[in-house]
Coordinates of C-alpha atoms and ligand atoms in Angstrom, one line a residue:
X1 CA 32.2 10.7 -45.7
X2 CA 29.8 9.8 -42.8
X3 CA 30.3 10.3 -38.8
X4 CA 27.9 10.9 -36.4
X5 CA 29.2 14.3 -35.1
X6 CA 30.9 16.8 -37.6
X7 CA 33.8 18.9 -35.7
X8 CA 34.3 21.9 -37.5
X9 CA 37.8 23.4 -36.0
X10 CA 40.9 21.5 -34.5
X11 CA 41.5 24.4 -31.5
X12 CA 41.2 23.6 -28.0
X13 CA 36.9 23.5 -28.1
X14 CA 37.3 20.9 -31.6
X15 CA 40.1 18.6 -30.2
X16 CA 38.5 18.6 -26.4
X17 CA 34.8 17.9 -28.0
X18 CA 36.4 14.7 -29.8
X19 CA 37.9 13.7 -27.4
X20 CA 35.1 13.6 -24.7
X21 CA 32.8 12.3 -27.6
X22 CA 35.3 9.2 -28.3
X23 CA 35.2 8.3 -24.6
X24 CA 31.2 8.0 -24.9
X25 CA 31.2 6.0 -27.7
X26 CA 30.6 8.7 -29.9
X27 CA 32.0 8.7 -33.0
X28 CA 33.3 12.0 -35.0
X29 CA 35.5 13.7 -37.8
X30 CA 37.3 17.1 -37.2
X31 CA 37.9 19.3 -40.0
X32 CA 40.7 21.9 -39.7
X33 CA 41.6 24.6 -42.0
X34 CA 45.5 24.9 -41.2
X35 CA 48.4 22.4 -41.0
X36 CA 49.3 20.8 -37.3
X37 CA 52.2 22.8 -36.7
X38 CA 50.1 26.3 -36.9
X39 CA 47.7 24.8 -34.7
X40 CA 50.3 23.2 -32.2
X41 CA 52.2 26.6 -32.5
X42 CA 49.8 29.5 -32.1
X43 CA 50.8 31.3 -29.1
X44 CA 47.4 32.4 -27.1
X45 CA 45.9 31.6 -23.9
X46 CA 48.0 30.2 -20.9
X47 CA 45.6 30.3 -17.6
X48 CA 43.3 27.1 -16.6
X49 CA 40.5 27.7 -14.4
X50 CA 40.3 24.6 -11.6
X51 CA 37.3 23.1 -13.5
X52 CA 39.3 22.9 -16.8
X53 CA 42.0 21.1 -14.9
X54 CA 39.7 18.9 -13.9
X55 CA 37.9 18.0 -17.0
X56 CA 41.1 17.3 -18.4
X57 CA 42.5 14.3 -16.5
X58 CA 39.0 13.0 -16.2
X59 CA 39.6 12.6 -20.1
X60 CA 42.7 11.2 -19.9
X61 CA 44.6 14.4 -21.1
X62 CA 45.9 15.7 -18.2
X63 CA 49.3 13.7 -17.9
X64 CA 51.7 16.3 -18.7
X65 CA 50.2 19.1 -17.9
X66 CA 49.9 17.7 -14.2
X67 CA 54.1 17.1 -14.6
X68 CA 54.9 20.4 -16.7
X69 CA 51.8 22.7 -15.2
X70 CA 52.8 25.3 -13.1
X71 CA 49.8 25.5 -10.2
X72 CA 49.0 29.3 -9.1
X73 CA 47.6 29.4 -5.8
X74 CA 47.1 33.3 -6.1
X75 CA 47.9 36.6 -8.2
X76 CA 49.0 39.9 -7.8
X77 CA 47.3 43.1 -7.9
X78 CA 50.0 46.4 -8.2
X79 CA 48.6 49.9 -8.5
X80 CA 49.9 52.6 -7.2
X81 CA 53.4 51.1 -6.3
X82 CA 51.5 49.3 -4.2
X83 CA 51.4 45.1 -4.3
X84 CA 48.3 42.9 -3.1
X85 CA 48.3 39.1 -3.2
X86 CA 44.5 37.6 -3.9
X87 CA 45.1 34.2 -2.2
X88 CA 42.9 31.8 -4.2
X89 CA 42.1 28.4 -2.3
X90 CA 42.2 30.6 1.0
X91 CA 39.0 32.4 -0.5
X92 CA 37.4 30.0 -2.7
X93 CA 37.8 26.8 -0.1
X94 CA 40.8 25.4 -2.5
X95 CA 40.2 26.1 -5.7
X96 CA 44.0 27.4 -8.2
X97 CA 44.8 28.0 -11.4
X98 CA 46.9 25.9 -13.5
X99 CA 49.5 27.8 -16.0
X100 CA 49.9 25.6 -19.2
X101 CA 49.7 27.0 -22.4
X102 CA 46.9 26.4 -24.9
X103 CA 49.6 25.3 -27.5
X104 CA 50.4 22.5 -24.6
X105 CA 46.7 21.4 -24.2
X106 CA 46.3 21.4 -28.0
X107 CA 49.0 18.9 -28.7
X108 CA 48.0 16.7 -26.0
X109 CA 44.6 16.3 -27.4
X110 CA 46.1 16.0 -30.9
X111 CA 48.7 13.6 -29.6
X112 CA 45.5 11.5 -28.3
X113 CA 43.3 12.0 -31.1
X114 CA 45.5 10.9 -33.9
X115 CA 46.6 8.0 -31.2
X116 CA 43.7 6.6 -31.2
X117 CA 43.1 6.5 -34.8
X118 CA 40.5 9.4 -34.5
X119 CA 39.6 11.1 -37.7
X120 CA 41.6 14.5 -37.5
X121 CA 41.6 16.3 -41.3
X122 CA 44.8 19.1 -41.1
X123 CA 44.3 21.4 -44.3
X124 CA 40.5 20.8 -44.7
X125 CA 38.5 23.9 -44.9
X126 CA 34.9 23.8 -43.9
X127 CA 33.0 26.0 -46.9
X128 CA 29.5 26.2 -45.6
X129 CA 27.2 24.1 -43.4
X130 CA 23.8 22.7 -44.9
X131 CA 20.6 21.3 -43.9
X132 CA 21.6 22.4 -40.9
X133 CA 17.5 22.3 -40.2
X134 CA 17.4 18.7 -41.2
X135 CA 18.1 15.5 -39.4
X136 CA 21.0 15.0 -42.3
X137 CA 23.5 18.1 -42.0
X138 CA 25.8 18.5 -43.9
X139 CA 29.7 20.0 -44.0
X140 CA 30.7 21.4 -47.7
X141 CA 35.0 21.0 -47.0
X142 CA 37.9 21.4 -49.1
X143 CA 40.6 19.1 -48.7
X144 CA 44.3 19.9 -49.3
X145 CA 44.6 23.4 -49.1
X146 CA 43.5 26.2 -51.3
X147 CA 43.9 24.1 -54.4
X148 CA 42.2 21.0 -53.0
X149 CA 39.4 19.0 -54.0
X150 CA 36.0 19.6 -52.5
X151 CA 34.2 16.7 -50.4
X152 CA 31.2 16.5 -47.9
X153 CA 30.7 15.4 -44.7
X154 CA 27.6 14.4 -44.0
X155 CA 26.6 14.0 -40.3
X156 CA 23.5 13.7 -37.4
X157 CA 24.8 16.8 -35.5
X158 CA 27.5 19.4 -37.1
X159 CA 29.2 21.5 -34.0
X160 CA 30.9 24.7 -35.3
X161 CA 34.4 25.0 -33.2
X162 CA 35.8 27.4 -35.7
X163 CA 36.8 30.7 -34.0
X164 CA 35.6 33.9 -34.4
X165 CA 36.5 33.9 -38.2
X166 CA 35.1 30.4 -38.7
X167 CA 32.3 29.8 -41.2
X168 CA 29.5 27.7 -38.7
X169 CA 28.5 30.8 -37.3
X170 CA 27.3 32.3 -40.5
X171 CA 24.7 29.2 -40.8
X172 CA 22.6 30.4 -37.9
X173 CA 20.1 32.5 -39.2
X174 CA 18.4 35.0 -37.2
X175 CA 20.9 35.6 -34.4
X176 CA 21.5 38.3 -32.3
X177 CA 24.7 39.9 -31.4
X178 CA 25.9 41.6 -28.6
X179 CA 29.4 43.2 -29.1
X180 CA 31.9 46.4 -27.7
X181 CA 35.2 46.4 -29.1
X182 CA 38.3 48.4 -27.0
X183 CA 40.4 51.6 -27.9
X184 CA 43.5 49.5 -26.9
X185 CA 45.1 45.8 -27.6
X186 CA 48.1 44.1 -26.0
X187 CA 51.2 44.1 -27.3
X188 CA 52.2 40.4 -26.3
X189 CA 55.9 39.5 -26.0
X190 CA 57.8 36.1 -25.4
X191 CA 61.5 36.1 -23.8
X192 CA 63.3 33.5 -22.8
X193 CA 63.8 34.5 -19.2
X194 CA 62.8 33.0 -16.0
X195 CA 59.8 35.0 -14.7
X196 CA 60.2 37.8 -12.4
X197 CA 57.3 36.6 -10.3
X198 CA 56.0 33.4 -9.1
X199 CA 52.3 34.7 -9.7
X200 CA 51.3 36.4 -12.5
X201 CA 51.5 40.4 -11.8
X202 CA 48.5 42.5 -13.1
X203 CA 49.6 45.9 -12.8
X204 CA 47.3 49.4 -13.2
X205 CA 49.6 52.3 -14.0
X206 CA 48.6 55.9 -15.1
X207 CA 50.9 55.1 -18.6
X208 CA 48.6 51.6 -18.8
X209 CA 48.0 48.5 -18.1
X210 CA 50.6 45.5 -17.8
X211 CA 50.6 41.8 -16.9
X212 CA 53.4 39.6 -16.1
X213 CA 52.8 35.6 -17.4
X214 CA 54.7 32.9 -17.7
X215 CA 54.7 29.8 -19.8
X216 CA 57.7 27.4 -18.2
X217 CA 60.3 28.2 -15.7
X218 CA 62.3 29.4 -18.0
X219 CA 59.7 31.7 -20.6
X220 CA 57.9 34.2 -19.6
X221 CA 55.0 36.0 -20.9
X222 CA 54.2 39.7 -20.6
X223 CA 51.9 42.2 -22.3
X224 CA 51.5 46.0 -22.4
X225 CA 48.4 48.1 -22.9
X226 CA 48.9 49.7 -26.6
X227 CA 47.0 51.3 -28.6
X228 CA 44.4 49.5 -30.8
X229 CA 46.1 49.9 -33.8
X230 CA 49.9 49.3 -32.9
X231 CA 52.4 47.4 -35.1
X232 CA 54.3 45.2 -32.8
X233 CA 57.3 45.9 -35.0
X234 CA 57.1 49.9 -34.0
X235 CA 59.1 49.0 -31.0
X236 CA 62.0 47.9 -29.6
X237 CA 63.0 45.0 -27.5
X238 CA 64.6 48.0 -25.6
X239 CA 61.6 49.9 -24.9
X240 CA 59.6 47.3 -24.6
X241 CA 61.8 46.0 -21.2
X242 CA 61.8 49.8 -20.0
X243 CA 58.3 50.2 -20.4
X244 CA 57.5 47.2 -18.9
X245 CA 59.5 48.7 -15.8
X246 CA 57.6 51.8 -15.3
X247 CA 54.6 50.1 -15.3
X248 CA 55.4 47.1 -12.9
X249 CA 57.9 49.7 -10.7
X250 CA 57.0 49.1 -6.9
X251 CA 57.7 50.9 -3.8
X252 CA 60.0 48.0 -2.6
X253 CA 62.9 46.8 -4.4
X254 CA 61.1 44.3 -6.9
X255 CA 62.7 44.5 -10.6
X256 CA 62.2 43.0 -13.5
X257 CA 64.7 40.6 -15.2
X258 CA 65.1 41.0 -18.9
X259 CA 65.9 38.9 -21.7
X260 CA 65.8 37.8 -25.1
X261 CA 62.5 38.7 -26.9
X262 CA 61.6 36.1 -28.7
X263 CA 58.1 36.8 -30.2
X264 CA 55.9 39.5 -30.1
X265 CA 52.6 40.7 -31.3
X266 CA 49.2 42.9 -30.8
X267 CA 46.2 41.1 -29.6
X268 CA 42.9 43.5 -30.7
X269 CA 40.5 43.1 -27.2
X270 CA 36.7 42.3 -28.2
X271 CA 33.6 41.5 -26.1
X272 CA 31.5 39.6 -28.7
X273 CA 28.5 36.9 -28.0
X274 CA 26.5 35.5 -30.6
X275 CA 22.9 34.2 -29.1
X276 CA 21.7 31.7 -29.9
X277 CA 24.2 29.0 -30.0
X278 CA 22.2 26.8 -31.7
X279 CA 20.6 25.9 -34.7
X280 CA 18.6 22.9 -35.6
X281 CA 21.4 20.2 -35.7
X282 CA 24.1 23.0 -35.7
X283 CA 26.3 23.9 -32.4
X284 CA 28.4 26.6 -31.5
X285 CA 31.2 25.8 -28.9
X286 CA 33.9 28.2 -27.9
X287 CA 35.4 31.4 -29.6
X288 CA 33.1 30.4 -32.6
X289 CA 30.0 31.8 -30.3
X290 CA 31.4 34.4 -27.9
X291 CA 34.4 36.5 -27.5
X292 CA 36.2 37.9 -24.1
X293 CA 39.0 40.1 -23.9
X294 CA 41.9 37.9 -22.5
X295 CA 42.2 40.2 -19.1
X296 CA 40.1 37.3 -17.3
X297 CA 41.6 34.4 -18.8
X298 CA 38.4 33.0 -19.6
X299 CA 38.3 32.7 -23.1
X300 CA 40.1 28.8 -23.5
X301 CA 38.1 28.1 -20.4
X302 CA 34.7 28.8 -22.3
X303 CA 34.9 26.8 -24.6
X304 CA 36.0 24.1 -22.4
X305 CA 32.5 24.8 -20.7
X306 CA 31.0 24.4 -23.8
X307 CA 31.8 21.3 -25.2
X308 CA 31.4 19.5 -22.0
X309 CA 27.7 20.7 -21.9
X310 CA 27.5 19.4 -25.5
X311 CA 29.1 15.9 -25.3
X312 CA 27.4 15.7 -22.0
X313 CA 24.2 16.0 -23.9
X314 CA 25.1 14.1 -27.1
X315 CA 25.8 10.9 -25.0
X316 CA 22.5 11.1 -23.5
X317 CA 20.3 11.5 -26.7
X318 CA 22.8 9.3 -28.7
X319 CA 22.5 6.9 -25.7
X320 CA 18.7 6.8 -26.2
X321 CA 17.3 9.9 -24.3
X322 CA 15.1 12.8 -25.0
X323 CA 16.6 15.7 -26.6
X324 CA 16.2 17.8 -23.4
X325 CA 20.0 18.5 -23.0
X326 CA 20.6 19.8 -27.0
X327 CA 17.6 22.2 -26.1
X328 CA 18.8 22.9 -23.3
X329 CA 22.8 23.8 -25.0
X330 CA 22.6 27.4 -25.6
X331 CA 20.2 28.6 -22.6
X332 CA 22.6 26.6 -20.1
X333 CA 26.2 27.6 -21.6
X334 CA 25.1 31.5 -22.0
X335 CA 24.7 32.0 -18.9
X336 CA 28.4 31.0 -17.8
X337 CA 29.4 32.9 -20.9
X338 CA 27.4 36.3 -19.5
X339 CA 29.1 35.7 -16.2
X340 CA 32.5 35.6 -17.9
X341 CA 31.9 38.5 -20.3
X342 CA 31.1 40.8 -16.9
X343 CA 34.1 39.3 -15.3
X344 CA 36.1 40.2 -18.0
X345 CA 34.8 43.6 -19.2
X346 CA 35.2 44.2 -15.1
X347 CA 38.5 43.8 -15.2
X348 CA 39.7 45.3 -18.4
X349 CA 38.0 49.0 -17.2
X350 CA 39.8 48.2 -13.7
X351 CA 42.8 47.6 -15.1
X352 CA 43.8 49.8 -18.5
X353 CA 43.6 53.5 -19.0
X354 CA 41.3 54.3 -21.7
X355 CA 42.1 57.4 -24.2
X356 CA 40.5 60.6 -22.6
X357 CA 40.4 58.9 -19.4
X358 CA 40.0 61.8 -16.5
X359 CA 41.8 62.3 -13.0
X360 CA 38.3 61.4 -11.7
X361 CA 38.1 58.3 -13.5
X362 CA 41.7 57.4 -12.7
X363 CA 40.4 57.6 -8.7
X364 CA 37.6 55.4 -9.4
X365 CA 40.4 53.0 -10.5
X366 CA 42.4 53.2 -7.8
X367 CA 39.2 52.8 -4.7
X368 CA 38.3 49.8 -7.1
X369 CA 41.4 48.1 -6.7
X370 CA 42.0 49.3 -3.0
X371 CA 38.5 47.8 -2.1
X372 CA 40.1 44.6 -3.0
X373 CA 43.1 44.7 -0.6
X374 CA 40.3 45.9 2.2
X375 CA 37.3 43.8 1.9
X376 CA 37.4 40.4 1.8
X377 CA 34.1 40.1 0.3
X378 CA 34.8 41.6 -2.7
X379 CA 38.4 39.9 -2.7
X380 CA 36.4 36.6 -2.4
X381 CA 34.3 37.5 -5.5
X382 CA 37.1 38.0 -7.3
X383 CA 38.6 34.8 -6.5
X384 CA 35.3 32.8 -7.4
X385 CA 35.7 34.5 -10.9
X386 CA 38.7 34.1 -11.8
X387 CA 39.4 30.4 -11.0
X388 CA 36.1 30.0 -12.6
X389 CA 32.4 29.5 -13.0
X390 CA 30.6 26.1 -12.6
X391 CA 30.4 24.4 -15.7
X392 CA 26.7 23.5 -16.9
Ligands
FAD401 C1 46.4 36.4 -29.4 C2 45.4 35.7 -28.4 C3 45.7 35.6 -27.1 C4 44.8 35.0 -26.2 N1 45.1 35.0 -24.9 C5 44.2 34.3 -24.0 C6 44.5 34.2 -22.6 O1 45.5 34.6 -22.1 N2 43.6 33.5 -21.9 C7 42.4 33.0 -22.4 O2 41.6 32.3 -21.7 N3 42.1 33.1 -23.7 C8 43.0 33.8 -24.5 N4 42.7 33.9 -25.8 C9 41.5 33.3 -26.2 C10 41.6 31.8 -26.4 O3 42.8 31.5 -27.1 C11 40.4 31.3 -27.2 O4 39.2 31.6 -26.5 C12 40.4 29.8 -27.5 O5 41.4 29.6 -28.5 C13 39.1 29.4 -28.1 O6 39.2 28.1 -28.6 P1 38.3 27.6 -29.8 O7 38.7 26.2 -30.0 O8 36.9 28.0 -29.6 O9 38.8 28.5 -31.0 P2 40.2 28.6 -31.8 O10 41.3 28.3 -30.8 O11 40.2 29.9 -32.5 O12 40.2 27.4 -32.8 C14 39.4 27.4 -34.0 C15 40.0 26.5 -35.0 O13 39.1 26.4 -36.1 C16 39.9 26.5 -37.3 N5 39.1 27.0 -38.4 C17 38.6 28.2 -38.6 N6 37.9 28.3 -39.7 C18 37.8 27.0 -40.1 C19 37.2 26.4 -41.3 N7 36.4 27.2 -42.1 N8 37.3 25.1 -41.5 C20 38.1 24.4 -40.6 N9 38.7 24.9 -39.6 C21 38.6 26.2 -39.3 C22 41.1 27.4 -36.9 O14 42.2 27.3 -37.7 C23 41.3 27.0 -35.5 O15 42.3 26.0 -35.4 C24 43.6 34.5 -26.7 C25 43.3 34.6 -28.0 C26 44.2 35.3 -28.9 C27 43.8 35.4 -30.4

């Protein structure tokens, strides 16, 4: 097999990257390890900055999610038993959020992809990238599942959208790392119940931290502040709801509805980035290069950044330019990706209560959040942050 750009993961960086390729005239072939329905399925990320929203419908993927999104013009702080409302396009000049889950974006661009006649691979494992250093790279796959036969892709560029467990990463010799990993996770529940909330609700209590979501009208999705190495299964749908109510409790007469849990599990929290992303005719895009713990809702929107840096500058060498942009790739997205790891590591040590945290520390917590419902300045850099960082 031959294509001009190897795609080496079908999540949101893989499927976006094709798709944005396609409409330059690019051709490619993505190769991804599971089956559609785990990749259509996979509960994770739910929060689009402004500028993924926009990238979206300029590809031509934005139909639904502009009928079934759920704009957020604002969220809510609560600490203390106290509630303040960060009003987003009254700080940032008009800039929201769009809730619409990352399952919802993937099958759009699968939908599209496969539409189109786009070569999409389910159940073909990439084994190893070679010749990455050549101007003939290769991707050793396996088609089929475990049992398959093996094949190669060979390719002018490879671009390694695999995740954090993916294999691209591993073919960029002398890297550097920069990583911190979290005493705590989030236990991550689904329940069919309209949300409690029009906004999502991040709330700082002294037992932890907890954040209301949503997914549809009717779905919402909230998370507590566990322990690192909890089994979801250790508790009950019962405490779950009650502990969910000490930590949102307000001093008005705000409550939480409940119903039926309908998934839940533990997300471990990690700040990881892998520099450079690049090497040779290799890329990184996405989760396959950095990490964020999900408290900023920036990981889906990083990779989004990515890939439309890369397909921005595979159209113009592929379109007969110099290779300025692809050496250009990793200095340009890195910097985005540094603003979004302080963002994120800012407001995961706002927010959660880290073991052997003291009464001092706990202050610190609360004037952090209180500056926020007294200065507009640093209410405004909030804003900026979370409905997102120029792309490129
Ligand atoms: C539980 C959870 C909750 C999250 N919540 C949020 C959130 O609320 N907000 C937010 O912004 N972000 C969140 N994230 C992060 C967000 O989901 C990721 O940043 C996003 O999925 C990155 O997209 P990606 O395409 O780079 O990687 P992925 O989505 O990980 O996609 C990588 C793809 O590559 C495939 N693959 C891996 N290895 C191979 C191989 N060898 N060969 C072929 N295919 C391979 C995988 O199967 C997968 O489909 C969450 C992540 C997790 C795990």
């Amino acid at each position: 097999m031959r294509t001009t750009v190897g795609i080496i993961g079908a999540g949101p960086a893989g499927l976006l990257l094709a798709r944005l390729l396609r409409n330059a005239g690019i051709d490619s072939v993505v190769l991804e390890s599971r089956d559609r329905s785990y990749v259509e399925h996979r509960q994770r990320a739910g929060i689009l900055e402004q500028g993924t929203v926009d990238v979206l419908r300029a590809a031509g993927a934005g139909e639904r999610m502009d009928r079934e999104g759920l704009r957020h013009d604002g969220i809510e702080l609560r600490f203390a038993g106290r509630r303040h409302r960060v009003d987003f396009p009254a700080l940032t000049g008009g800039r929201s959020v769009m809730v619409y889950a990352q399952t919802e974006v993937c099958k759009d661009l699968i939908a599209l992809q496969l539409a189109d006649g786009g070569p999409l691979l389910f159940e073909a494992e990439a084994l190893a990238v070679e010749g990455a250093e050549t101007d003939r790279p290769r991707v050793r796959f396996r088609r089929g599942g475990p049992d398959g036969a093996e094949d190669v892709l060979e390719c002018d560029y490879v671009v390694g959208c695999d995740g954090f467990w993916g294999v691209a990463r591993a073919a960029v010799p002398d890297g550097r790392t920069f990583e911190r990993t979290y005493p705590y996770g989030w236990l991550g529940v689904l329940a069919d119940v309209a949300p409690s909330h029009d906004e999502l609700v991040y709330a700082r209590h002294d037992r932890g931290f907890a954040l209301l979501s949503m997914r549809s009208p009717s779905v919402s999705r909230l998370y507590l502040q566990v322990p690192a190495d909890t089994d979801a299964d250790s508790w009950s749908d019962d405490e779950i709801w009650a502990e969910l109510e000490r930590r949102f409790e307000t001093r008005d007469d705000w409550t939480l509805d409940r119903g039926p849990i309908t998934q839940k599990s533990v997300t471990p929290m990690r700040s990881y980035v892998h520099e450079p992303m690049r090497h040779g005719r290799l890329f990184l895009a996405g989760d396959a290069a950095h990490i964020v713990p999900p408290t900023g809702a920036k990981g889906l929107n990083l990779a989004v950044g990515d890939v439309v840096t890369l397909a921005r500058a595979l159209a113009h060498r592929t379109g007969g330019g110099s290779d300025e942009l692809l050496d250009a790739y990793s200095a340009t997205c890195l910097r985005r990706v540094w603003q979004a790891e302080r963002f994120s590591y800012d407001m995961t040590t706002l927010l959660h209560r880290a073991p052997g945290a003291t009464p001092f520390d706990d202050r610190l917590q609360l004037a952090r959040l209180d500056r926020f419902a007294s200065s507009r300045a640093a209410e405004t850099d909030l804003a900026e942050a979370y409905t997102g960082f120029p792309i490129g």
